[in-house]
Coordinates of C-alpha atoms in Angstrom, one line a residue:
M1 CA 2.5 6.0 -40.8
F2 CA -1.2 5.0 -40.3
T3 CA -4.1 7.3 -39.7
R4 CA -6.7 7.0 -37.0
R5 CA -9.3 6.4 -39.7
E6 CA -7.3 3.5 -41.1
F7 CA -6.8 2.0 -37.7
V8 CA -10.5 2.3 -36.8
T9 CA -11.6 0.9 -40.2
A10 CA -9.4 -2.1 -39.6
L11 CA -11.1 -2.9 -36.3
T12 CA -14.7 -2.1 -37.3
V13 CA -16.2 -5.4 -38.0
P14 CA -20.0 -6.2 -37.8
L15 CA -21.0 -8.4 -34.9
V16 CA -24.2 -10.3 -34.2
A17 CA -25.6 -11.6 -30.9
G18 CA -23.7 -14.6 -29.6
A19 CA -20.1 -15.8 -29.4
V20 CA -17.4 -14.8 -31.9
R21 CA -15.0 -17.2 -33.6
L22 CA -11.5 -16.6 -34.9
R23 CA -10.4 -17.9 -38.3
G24 CA -7.8 -20.4 -39.3
A25 CA -4.7 -21.1 -37.3
A26 CA -5.4 -18.1 -35.1
A27 CA -8.2 -20.2 -33.4
D28 CA -5.6 -22.7 -32.3
A29 CA -2.9 -20.4 -31.2
R30 CA -2.4 -20.5 -27.4
V31 CA 0.3 -19.2 -25.1
D32 CA 2.0 -22.2 -23.3
P33 CA 0.6 -22.0 -19.7
A34 CA 3.3 -24.3 -18.3
A35 CA 6.1 -22.2 -19.8
L36 CA 4.5 -19.0 -18.6
R37 CA 4.3 -20.3 -15.0
R38 CA 7.8 -21.7 -15.1
R39 CA 9.3 -18.5 -16.3
I40 CA 7.5 -16.3 -13.7
E41 CA 8.8 -18.6 -11.0
E42 CA 12.3 -18.6 -12.5
L43 CA 12.3 -14.8 -12.8
S44 CA 11.3 -14.5 -9.1
V45 CA 14.7 -15.8 -8.1
F46 CA 16.4 -12.5 -9.0
G47 CA 15.7 -10.3 -6.0
R48 CA 14.3 -13.0 -3.7
P49 CA 15.2 -12.6 -0.1
A50 CA 18.0 -14.8 1.1
G51 CA 16.7 -18.2 1.9
G52 CA 13.2 -17.3 0.8
S53 CA 10.7 -18.8 -1.6
F54 CA 8.4 -17.6 -4.3
A55 CA 5.9 -16.6 -1.6
D56 CA 8.4 -14.2 -0.1
G57 CA 8.2 -11.8 -3.0
V58 CA 11.0 -9.9 -4.7
S59 CA 13.0 -6.7 -4.4
R60 CA 14.1 -6.0 -8.0
V61 CA 14.5 -2.2 -7.9
S62 CA 15.5 -0.6 -11.2
Y63 CA 19.3 -0.6 -11.8
S64 CA 20.0 -3.0 -8.9
Q65 CA 22.0 -6.2 -9.4
A66 CA 18.8 -8.1 -9.2
D67 CA 17.3 -6.0 -12.0
I68 CA 20.4 -6.5 -14.1
Q69 CA 20.3 -10.3 -13.6
G70 CA 16.5 -10.5 -14.3
R71 CA 17.0 -8.6 -17.5
A72 CA 19.8 -10.9 -18.6
Y73 CA 17.5 -13.9 -17.9
L74 CA 14.7 -12.5 -20.0
M75 CA 17.1 -11.7 -22.9
R76 CA 18.3 -15.3 -22.7
L77 CA 14.7 -16.5 -23.1
M78 CA 14.2 -14.1 -26.1
R79 CA 17.3 -15.5 -27.8
G80 CA 16.1 -19.0 -27.2
A81 CA 12.9 -18.1 -29.0
G82 CA 14.8 -16.8 -32.0
I83 CA 14.3 -13.1 -31.0
E84 CA 17.4 -11.0 -30.8
P85 CA 17.0 -8.4 -28.0
A86 CA 18.0 -4.8 -28.7
I87 CA 18.6 -2.4 -25.9
D88 CA 17.8 1.3 -26.7
P89 CA 19.7 4.2 -25.2
A90 CA 17.2 4.4 -22.3
G91 CA 17.8 0.8 -21.4
N92 CA 14.4 -0.5 -22.7
I93 CA 14.7 -4.0 -24.2
F94 CA 13.0 -4.6 -27.6
G95 CA 12.5 -7.8 -29.6
R96 CA 10.9 -8.0 -33.1
H97 CA 9.3 -10.8 -34.9
P98 CA 8.8 -10.2 -38.7
G99 CA 5.4 -9.8 -40.4
S100 CA 4.4 -10.6 -43.9
Q101 CA 4.3 -6.9 -44.7
P102 CA 7.5 -5.5 -43.1
D103 CA 6.6 -1.9 -44.2
L104 CA 3.7 -1.8 -41.8
P105 CA 4.2 -0.4 -38.4
P106 CA 4.7 -3.0 -35.6
I107 CA 2.2 -4.0 -33.0
L108 CA 4.0 -3.2 -29.8
F109 CA 3.3 -5.0 -26.5
G110 CA 5.0 -5.8 -23.3
S111 CA 5.4 -4.5 -19.7
H112 CA 8.3 -4.3 -17.1
I113 CA 10.2 -6.5 -14.7
D114 CA 11.5 -4.0 -12.1
S115 CA 9.7 -4.0 -8.7
V116 CA 9.3 -2.0 -5.6
P117 CA 11.2 -3.1 -2.5
S118 CA 9.5 -6.2 -1.1
G119 CA 7.2 -6.4 -4.1
G120 CA 5.4 -9.3 -5.7
N121 CA 6.1 -11.7 -8.6
F122 CA 3.3 -10.7 -11.0
D123 CA 3.4 -6.9 -11.3
G124 CA 5.0 -6.3 -14.7
D125 CA 6.4 -9.9 -14.9
L126 CA 3.2 -11.4 -16.3
G127 CA 2.9 -8.9 -19.1
S128 CA 6.6 -9.1 -20.1
L129 CA 6.7 -13.0 -20.2
A130 CA 3.2 -13.2 -21.8
A131 CA 4.5 -10.9 -24.5
L132 CA 7.3 -13.4 -25.3
G133 CA 4.8 -16.3 -25.0
A134 CA 2.4 -14.6 -27.5
I135 CA 5.2 -14.4 -30.2
E136 CA 6.2 -18.0 -29.5
A137 CA 2.5 -19.1 -29.8
C138 CA 2.2 -17.5 -33.2
A139 CA 5.4 -19.4 -34.4
A140 CA 4.1 -22.6 -33.0
A141 CA 0.7 -22.4 -34.6
G142 CA 2.1 -21.2 -38.0
V143 CA 0.4 -17.8 -37.7
R144 CA 2.0 -15.1 -39.8
T145 CA 0.8 -11.6 -39.0
R146 CA 0.8 -8.8 -41.5
H147 CA 2.4 -6.4 -39.0
P148 CA 5.7 -7.1 -37.4
L149 CA 5.3 -8.0 -33.7
E150 CA 7.5 -6.1 -31.3
M151 CA 7.7 -7.0 -27.6
V152 CA 9.2 -4.6 -25.1
V153 CA 10.5 -4.9 -21.5
W154 CA 10.4 -1.3 -20.2
A155 CA 13.2 -0.1 -18.0
H156 CA 12.6 1.6 -14.7
E157 CA 8.8 1.6 -14.5
E158 CA 8.3 1.7 -10.8
G159 CA 8.7 5.1 -9.2
V160 CA 11.4 4.2 -6.7
A161 CA 14.8 5.1 -8.3
F162 CA 15.2 8.9 -8.7
N163 CA 11.7 9.3 -7.4
R164 CA 10.5 8.9 -11.1
G165 CA 8.2 6.4 -12.5
L166 CA 7.6 5.2 -16.1
A167 CA 11.1 6.5 -16.8
G168 CA 12.0 4.3 -19.8
S169 CA 8.7 4.6 -21.7
R170 CA 8.6 8.4 -20.9
I171 CA 12.0 8.8 -22.7
V172 CA 10.6 6.9 -25.7
A173 CA 7.6 9.3 -25.7
G174 CA 10.0 12.3 -25.7
D175 CA 9.9 13.2 -22.0
I176 CA 13.5 13.8 -21.2
Q177 CA 15.7 16.8 -20.5
P178 CA 19.5 16.9 -20.2
A179 CA 19.3 17.9 -16.5
D180 CA 17.3 14.7 -15.8
L181 CA 20.4 12.7 -16.4
D182 CA 22.3 14.5 -13.6
Q183 CA 19.8 13.5 -10.9
V184 CA 21.4 11.6 -8.1
W185 CA 19.9 8.7 -6.1
N186 CA 21.7 6.6 -3.6
G187 CA 24.9 8.3 -4.6
V188 CA 24.5 7.4 -8.4
R189 CA 23.9 9.7 -11.3
R190 CA 21.0 8.7 -13.4
A191 CA 23.2 8.7 -16.5
D192 CA 25.5 6.2 -14.9
A193 CA 22.6 4.1 -13.7
I194 CA 21.3 3.8 -17.3
R195 CA 24.7 2.6 -18.4
T196 CA 24.6 -0.2 -15.9
I197 CA 21.6 -1.8 -17.7
G198 CA 23.1 -1.3 -21.2
G199 CA 21.7 2.0 -22.1
D200 CA 23.6 5.0 -23.7
P201 CA 22.8 8.3 -22.0
D202 CA 25.0 10.1 -24.4
R203 CA 22.6 9.2 -27.1
I204 CA 19.4 9.4 -24.9
T205 CA 17.4 11.4 -27.5
A206 CA 17.8 8.6 -30.0
A207 CA 15.4 6.5 -27.8
R208 CA 12.5 8.7 -28.9
R209 CA 9.9 7.4 -31.2
D210 CA 7.6 9.3 -33.4
K211 CA 3.8 9.3 -33.3
G212 CA 2.5 6.6 -35.5
S213 CA 5.7 4.5 -35.2
H214 CA 3.7 1.5 -34.0
H215 CA 0.2 0.3 -35.0
C216 CA -1.0 0.2 -31.4
Y217 CA 0.3 -0.7 -28.0
L218 CA -1.1 -3.4 -25.8
E219 CA -0.2 -4.3 -22.2
L220 CA -1.3 -7.2 -20.0
H221 CA -1.2 -6.6 -16.3
I222 CA -2.6 -7.7 -13.0
E223 CA -5.3 -5.4 -11.8
Q224 CA -3.6 -4.5 -8.5
G225 CA -7.0 -4.0 -7.0
G226 CA -9.9 -6.1 -6.0
T227 CA -12.7 -5.2 -8.5
L228 CA -12.4 -8.1 -10.9
E229 CA -12.0 -10.8 -8.1
K230 CA -15.0 -9.3 -6.3
S231 CA -17.2 -9.5 -9.3
G232 CA -15.9 -12.8 -10.5
T233 CA -14.8 -11.3 -13.9
P234 CA -11.8 -12.9 -15.4
V235 CA -10.8 -10.1 -17.8
G236 CA -10.7 -6.4 -17.3
V237 CA -10.8 -3.9 -20.2
V238 CA -9.0 -0.7 -19.0
E239 CA -10.9 2.5 -19.8
G240 CA -8.0 4.9 -18.8
I241 CA -5.1 5.3 -16.5
V242 CA -5.1 8.0 -13.9
C243 CA -2.8 10.9 -13.7
V244 CA -0.1 10.5 -11.0
E245 CA 1.4 13.6 -9.4
R246 CA 4.2 13.7 -6.8
H247 CA 5.0 16.6 -4.6
E248 CA 8.0 16.9 -2.3
A249 CA 7.4 18.7 1.0
V250 CA 10.4 19.9 2.9
I251 CA 9.7 21.0 6.5
T252 CA 12.4 23.0 8.3
G253 CA 12.2 23.4 12.1
F254 CA 15.0 23.6 14.7
A255 CA 16.8 20.5 16.1
N256 CA 17.2 20.9 19.9
H257 CA 17.6 18.8 23.0
A258 CA 14.5 16.7 23.7
G259 CA 15.0 16.9 27.5
T260 CA 15.6 20.6 27.9
T261 CA 13.4 22.2 25.2
P262 CA 10.0 23.1 26.7
M263 CA 7.0 21.9 24.6
D264 CA 5.7 25.4 23.9
Q265 CA 9.1 26.5 22.6
R266 CA 9.7 23.7 20.1
Q267 CA 10.0 24.0 16.3
D268 CA 9.3 20.4 15.7
A269 CA 9.4 19.3 12.1
M270 CA 7.9 15.9 12.8
I271 CA 4.8 17.5 14.3
A272 CA 4.4 19.6 11.2
A273 CA 4.9 16.5 9.1
A274 CA 2.3 14.5 11.0
Q275 CA -0.2 17.3 10.6
L276 CA 0.5 17.7 6.9
T277 CA 0.0 13.9 6.4
L278 CA -3.4 14.1 8.0
A279 CA -4.2 17.2 6.0
V280 CA -3.6 15.3 2.8
R281 CA -6.0 12.7 3.8
D282 CA -8.7 15.2 4.9
I283 CA -8.5 17.3 1.8
V284 CA -8.5 14.3 -0.6
T285 CA -11.5 12.8 1.1
A286 CA -13.5 16.0 1.4
S287 CA -14.9 15.7 -2.1
P288 CA -16.7 12.8 -3.7
G289 CA -14.9 10.9 -6.4
R290 CA -12.2 8.2 -7.0
Q291 CA -9.2 10.6 -6.2
V292 CA -6.6 9.3 -3.8
G293 CA -3.8 10.9 -1.9
T294 CA -0.9 9.2 0.0
V295 CA 2.1 10.2 2.1
G296 CA 4.1 7.1 1.7
Q297 CA 7.7 8.3 2.3
I298 CA 9.0 10.4 5.2
E299 CA 12.6 11.2 6.2
I300 CA 13.4 12.8 9.5
A301 CA 16.6 14.4 10.7
P302 CA 18.5 14.0 12.9
N303 CA 16.4 10.9 13.6
A304 CA 17.5 10.5 17.1
P305 CA 15.3 9.6 20.1
N306 CA 16.6 12.5 22.3
V307 CA 16.5 15.3 19.7
V308 CA 13.6 17.4 18.6
P309 CA 13.4 16.8 14.8
G310 CA 14.7 19.8 12.9
L311 CA 14.0 18.6 9.3
A312 CA 11.4 16.4 7.6
K313 CA 10.9 15.5 4.0
L314 CA 7.7 14.0 2.7
V315 CA 6.5 12.7 -0.7
I316 CA 2.8 13.4 -1.4
E317 CA 1.3 11.4 -4.2
L318 CA -2.0 12.3 -5.7
R319 CA -4.0 10.3 -8.4
D320 CA -7.1 10.9 -10.5
L321 CA -8.2 10.8 -14.1
S322 CA -8.8 14.6 -14.0
T323 CA -5.7 16.8 -14.0
D324 CA -7.9 19.8 -13.0
K325 CA -8.9 18.0 -9.9
L326 CA -5.3 17.2 -9.0
T327 CA -4.3 20.9 -9.5
D328 CA -7.1 21.9 -7.1
L329 CA -6.1 19.4 -4.5
G330 CA -2.5 20.6 -4.8
E331 CA -3.4 24.2 -4.2
R332 CA -5.6 23.3 -1.2
I333 CA -2.8 21.2 0.4
R334 CA -0.4 24.1 -0.1
A335 CA -2.8 26.5 1.6
R336 CA -3.2 24.1 4.6
A337 CA 0.6 23.6 4.7
A338 CA 1.0 27.4 5.2
D339 CA -1.4 27.2 8.2
I340 CA 0.5 24.3 9.6
A341 CA 3.8 26.1 9.2
S342 CA 2.5 29.1 11.2
A343 CA 1.0 27.0 13.9
T344 CA 4.2 24.9 14.4
R345 CA 6.7 27.8 13.8
T346 CA 8.3 25.8 11.0
Q347 CA 8.9 26.5 7.3
V348 CA 7.1 24.2 4.8
E349 CA 8.0 24.2 1.1
I350 CA 6.1 22.0 -1.4
R351 CA 7.1 21.6 -5.0
R352 CA 5.7 19.3 -7.6
V353 CA 8.4 16.9 -8.8
S354 CA 6.6 14.8 -11.4
R355 CA 3.3 14.5 -13.2
N356 CA 2.5 11.4 -15.3
P357 CA -0.4 12.5 -17.5
P358 CA -3.6 10.5 -17.6
A359 CA -4.3 8.3 -20.6
V360 CA -7.6 7.2 -22.1
A361 CA -7.5 3.8 -23.8
T362 CA -8.5 3.8 -27.5
P363 CA -12.2 2.8 -27.8
E364 CA -11.5 0.6 -30.8
V365 CA -8.7 -1.3 -28.9
Q366 CA -11.0 -1.7 -25.9
S367 CA -13.5 -3.3 -28.3
A368 CA -10.9 -5.6 -29.7
I369 CA -10.0 -6.8 -26.3
E370 CA -13.6 -7.5 -25.5
R371 CA -14.0 -9.4 -28.8
A372 CA -10.9 -11.5 -28.0
S373 CA -12.2 -12.3 -24.6
S374 CA -15.6 -13.3 -26.1
A375 CA -13.8 -15.6 -28.6
L376 CA -12.1 -17.4 -25.7
G377 CA -15.4 -17.7 -23.8
L378 CA -14.3 -15.2 -21.2
A379 CA -16.5 -12.5 -19.6
S380 CA -15.0 -9.0 -19.4
A381 CA -15.8 -5.7 -17.8
R382 CA -14.5 -2.2 -18.3
L383 CA -12.8 -0.4 -15.4
P384 CA -10.2 2.4 -14.8
S385 CA -6.7 1.8 -13.7
G386 CA -5.7 3.5 -10.4
A387 CA -2.1 2.5 -10.9
G388 CA 0.3 4.0 -13.4
H389 CA 1.6 2.0 -16.4
D390 CA 3.9 2.4 -19.3
A391 CA 0.8 2.4 -21.5
Q392 CA 0.3 6.1 -20.4
S393 CA 3.5 7.0 -22.2
M394 CA 2.6 5.0 -25.3
A395 CA -0.8 6.6 -25.5
Q396 CA 1.0 9.7 -26.6
L397 CA 2.3 8.0 -29.7
G398 CA -0.7 6.0 -30.9
P399 CA -3.7 3.8 -30.0
M400 CA -3.4 2.0 -26.7
G401 CA -5.2 -0.7 -24.8
M402 CA -4.7 -2.6 -21.5
I403 CA -5.9 -6.0 -20.3
F404 CA -6.3 -6.7 -16.6
V405 CA -6.5 -10.0 -14.8
P406 CA -7.7 -10.4 -11.2
S407 CA -5.4 -9.8 -8.2
I408 CA -6.4 -12.1 -5.3
G409 CA -7.5 -10.0 -2.4
G410 CA -6.7 -6.9 -4.4
V411 CA -3.2 -7.0 -3.0
S412 CA -0.1 -5.7 -4.9
H413 CA 3.3 -4.1 -4.2
S414 CA 3.6 -6.8 -1.6
P415 CA 5.1 -10.3 -1.3
K416 CA 1.4 -11.5 -0.9
E417 CA 0.6 -10.3 -4.4
L418 CA -1.0 -13.2 -6.2
T419 CA -2.9 -14.0 -9.4
S420 CA -4.0 -17.6 -10.2
W421 CA -2.1 -19.4 -12.9
Q422 CA -5.3 -20.0 -14.7
D423 CA -6.0 -16.2 -14.8
C424 CA -2.4 -15.6 -15.9
A425 CA -2.8 -18.1 -18.8
Q426 CA -6.2 -16.6 -19.8
G427 CA -4.9 -13.1 -19.8
A428 CA -1.9 -14.1 -21.9
N429 CA -4.3 -15.7 -24.5
V430 CA -6.5 -12.6 -24.5
L431 CA -3.3 -10.6 -25.3
L432 CA -2.5 -13.0 -28.1
Q433 CA -5.9 -13.0 -29.7
T434 CA -6.1 -9.2 -29.4
I435 CA -2.8 -8.9 -31.2
L436 CA -4.2 -11.1 -34.0
L437 CA -7.4 -9.0 -34.2
V438 CA -5.7 -5.7 -34.4
D439 CA -3.4 -7.2 -37.0
R440 CA -6.0 -8.6 -39.2
G441 CA -9.0 -6.5 -38.4
E442 CA -11.6 -9.2 -39.0
L443 CA -13.8 -11.7 -37.1
D444 CA -16.3 -14.4 -38.0
A445 CA -19.6 -13.7 -36.3
V446 CA -21.8 -16.6 -35.6

């Protein structure tokens, strides 16, 4: 197991003004841009709307048939590259390439391939396929790293199934309880869902990894926002990933005939839900800062045009780097909910169902990403991530860094999600060169 001092020492290299140059075969190592594009396009078939094209996006929700097919496709690519895929008990796919010093902890890197409903073709896919491309590039250039290289395709990253995000990586970080496997979503137990993708819920704790089990974790991802495109910067160096909290609100009113129930006698759960949705917006925007709050899911019962709604369920999502701020926002939302319940003669119950902790990227890894970008002649800028990523989980086990590339128009979680092929290739090469830097810990300065 390495220490932080050993890791920092390996990355601390004197620099002088000007560009930096990588040594030997590493200078020639590049991810194949044509293969990267072809694979992203081929992966998009799994979950594509019937009769649609690449531009129509993808619905590859975790544990769906499309997800199973996409995973099988990626594992075929891994085998074709001489990497034998291994599925851990949580359903995560790992593939290892040997290093010259096999006793050293591996450099771990990758992303995910599951999507939101009607999502895009770059979120997660780019990082997963670039990880494979980076290993292939090392082999093609004759680069032998000291550390083993380990790519990963995380299972169940998106927070759709079981109202839980980063599920696969969280298990690896030790965040799993026996009761979690009994959760039911769309009529399926979580344990059974994990089995469908090759996991083993009976051995779920065996998926856990210890702190220091990898040298560092790297993840390439599209920004999912418009900061990089707006500034014309090709590479983003992530400073940290926000905390994501989800709260479930259940509003109980009284279902009654819409034509015969006077307006002043109604216990309308939908009215309370609408007021609570507006309250979330008002409370989150009342203070300065980058915090955001969203009500993105509402269920109404009995959901009939001639019946006053008697039940409403909402999911409230809050995001910020500060957990203290999110705690304060949650308390203020609950206080407002009590007022709404009184005014609408309904009952409102709110409970927090999940919290993905924030994660600060390791400064030395951020520096390595900047150096790799400079070596490739690419400008970079530091910025926070407003979206959650598996890197959050891995930050609990060791050093972590993320690389962003621009999202056109700042659009993501949409069929219109798009990143230029040039930016995809550049990001993949920054990932590759960062891997080589953290492995070797040395640069030539010129």
